[in-house]
């Protein structure tokens, strides 16, 4: 059984930047897949403000 990749929405403040898998988002923003996953970590959320930092939400 093949497990489909998770879909994510990437936000900056209230603005939706993109929707896609972690690989698609990484390619679009020219960053590593690990960076995309870091955007949803508690450490990144604590280090950045809600208005200026990017937020990754699982769809």
mmCIF file of C-alpha atoms in Angstrom:
data_model
loop_
_atom_site.group_PDB
_atom_site.id
_atom_site.type_symbol
_atom_site.label_atom_id
_atom_site.label_comp_id
_atom_site.label_asym_id
_atom_site.label_seq_id
_atom_site.Cartn_x
_atom_site.Cartn_y
_atom_site.Cartn_z
ATOM 1 C CA UNK A 1 0.000 0.000 0.000
ATOM 2 C CA UNK A 2 1.412 3.374 -0.998
ATOM 3 C CA UNK A 3 1.054 6.182 1.514
ATOM 4 C CA UNK A 4 0.390 9.559 -0.168
ATOM 5 C CA UNK A 5 2.596 12.494 0.796
ATOM 6 C CA UNK A 6 1.089 15.039 3.154
ATOM 7 C CA UNK A 7 -0.109 18.355 1.756
ATOM 8 C CA UNK A 8 0.885 21.575 3.487
ATOM 9 C CA UNK A 9 -0.082 25.227 3.292
ATOM 10 C CA UNK A 10 2.697 27.769 3.820
ATOM 11 C CA UNK A 11 1.719 31.147 5.276
ATOM 12 C CA UNK A 12 3.509 34.381 6.066
ATOM 13 C CA UNK A 13 1.255 36.250 8.446
ATOM 14 C CA UNK A 14 -2.260 36.016 6.994
ATOM 15 C CA UNK A 15 -1.008 35.662 3.413
ATOM 16 C CA UNK A 16 -1.057 32.210 1.817
ATOM 17 C CA UNK A 17 2.256 31.689 -0.004
ATOM 18 C CA UNK A 18 1.727 28.209 -1.464
ATOM 19 C CA UNK A 19 0.101 24.801 -1.066
ATOM 20 C CA UNK A 20 1.802 21.493 -1.849
ATOM 21 C CA UNK A 21 3.942 18.673 -0.531
ATOM 22 C CA UNK A 22 7.126 19.422 1.389
ATOM 23 C CA UNK A 23 9.187 18.586 -1.717
ATOM 24 C CA UNK A 24 7.121 20.903 -3.928
ATOM 25 C CA UNK A 25 7.354 23.775 -1.440
ATOM 26 C CA UNK A 26 11.107 23.285 -1.039
ATOM 27 C CA UNK A 27 11.602 23.428 -4.791
ATOM 28 C CA UNK A 28 9.367 26.501 -5.171
ATOM 29 C CA UNK A 29 11.144 28.478 -2.441
ATOM 30 C CA UNK A 30 14.621 27.103 -3.190
ATOM 31 C CA UNK A 31 15.206 25.669 0.280
ATOM 32 C CA UNK A 32 15.782 22.170 1.654
ATOM 33 C CA UNK A 33 12.897 19.906 2.609
ATOM 34 C CA UNK A 34 14.221 19.992 6.190
ATOM 35 C CA UNK A 35 13.770 23.778 6.189
ATOM 36 C CA UNK A 36 10.128 23.407 5.182
ATOM 37 C CA UNK A 37 9.560 20.991 8.074
ATOM 38 C CA UNK A 38 11.424 23.356 10.423
ATOM 39 C CA UNK A 39 8.785 26.042 9.737
ATOM 40 C CA UNK A 40 6.258 24.030 11.768
ATOM 41 C CA UNK A 41 8.565 23.257 14.691
ATOM 42 C CA UNK A 42 7.964 24.842 18.103
ATOM 43 C CA UNK A 43 11.518 26.216 18.076
ATOM 44 C CA UNK A 44 10.958 28.178 14.844
ATOM 45 C CA UNK A 45 7.568 29.431 16.059
ATOM 46 C CA UNK A 46 9.152 30.742 19.277
ATOM 47 C CA UNK A 47 12.032 32.420 17.419
ATOM 48 C CA UNK A 48 9.873 34.317 14.916
ATOM 49 C CA UNK A 49 6.877 36.606 15.105
ATOM 50 C CA UNK A 50 3.531 35.595 13.623
ATOM 51 C CA UNK A 51 3.653 38.472 11.114
ATOM 52 C CA UNK A 52 7.215 37.996 9.834
ATOM 53 C CA UNK A 53 7.814 34.262 10.175
ATOM 54 C CA UNK A 54 6.538 31.546 7.888
ATOM 55 C CA UNK A 55 4.083 29.011 9.230
ATOM 56 C CA UNK A 56 3.531 25.530 7.842
ATOM 57 C CA UNK A 57 0.086 23.996 8.356
ATOM 58 C CA UNK A 58 -0.873 20.459 7.411
ATOM 59 C CA UNK A 59 -3.919 20.435 5.138
#
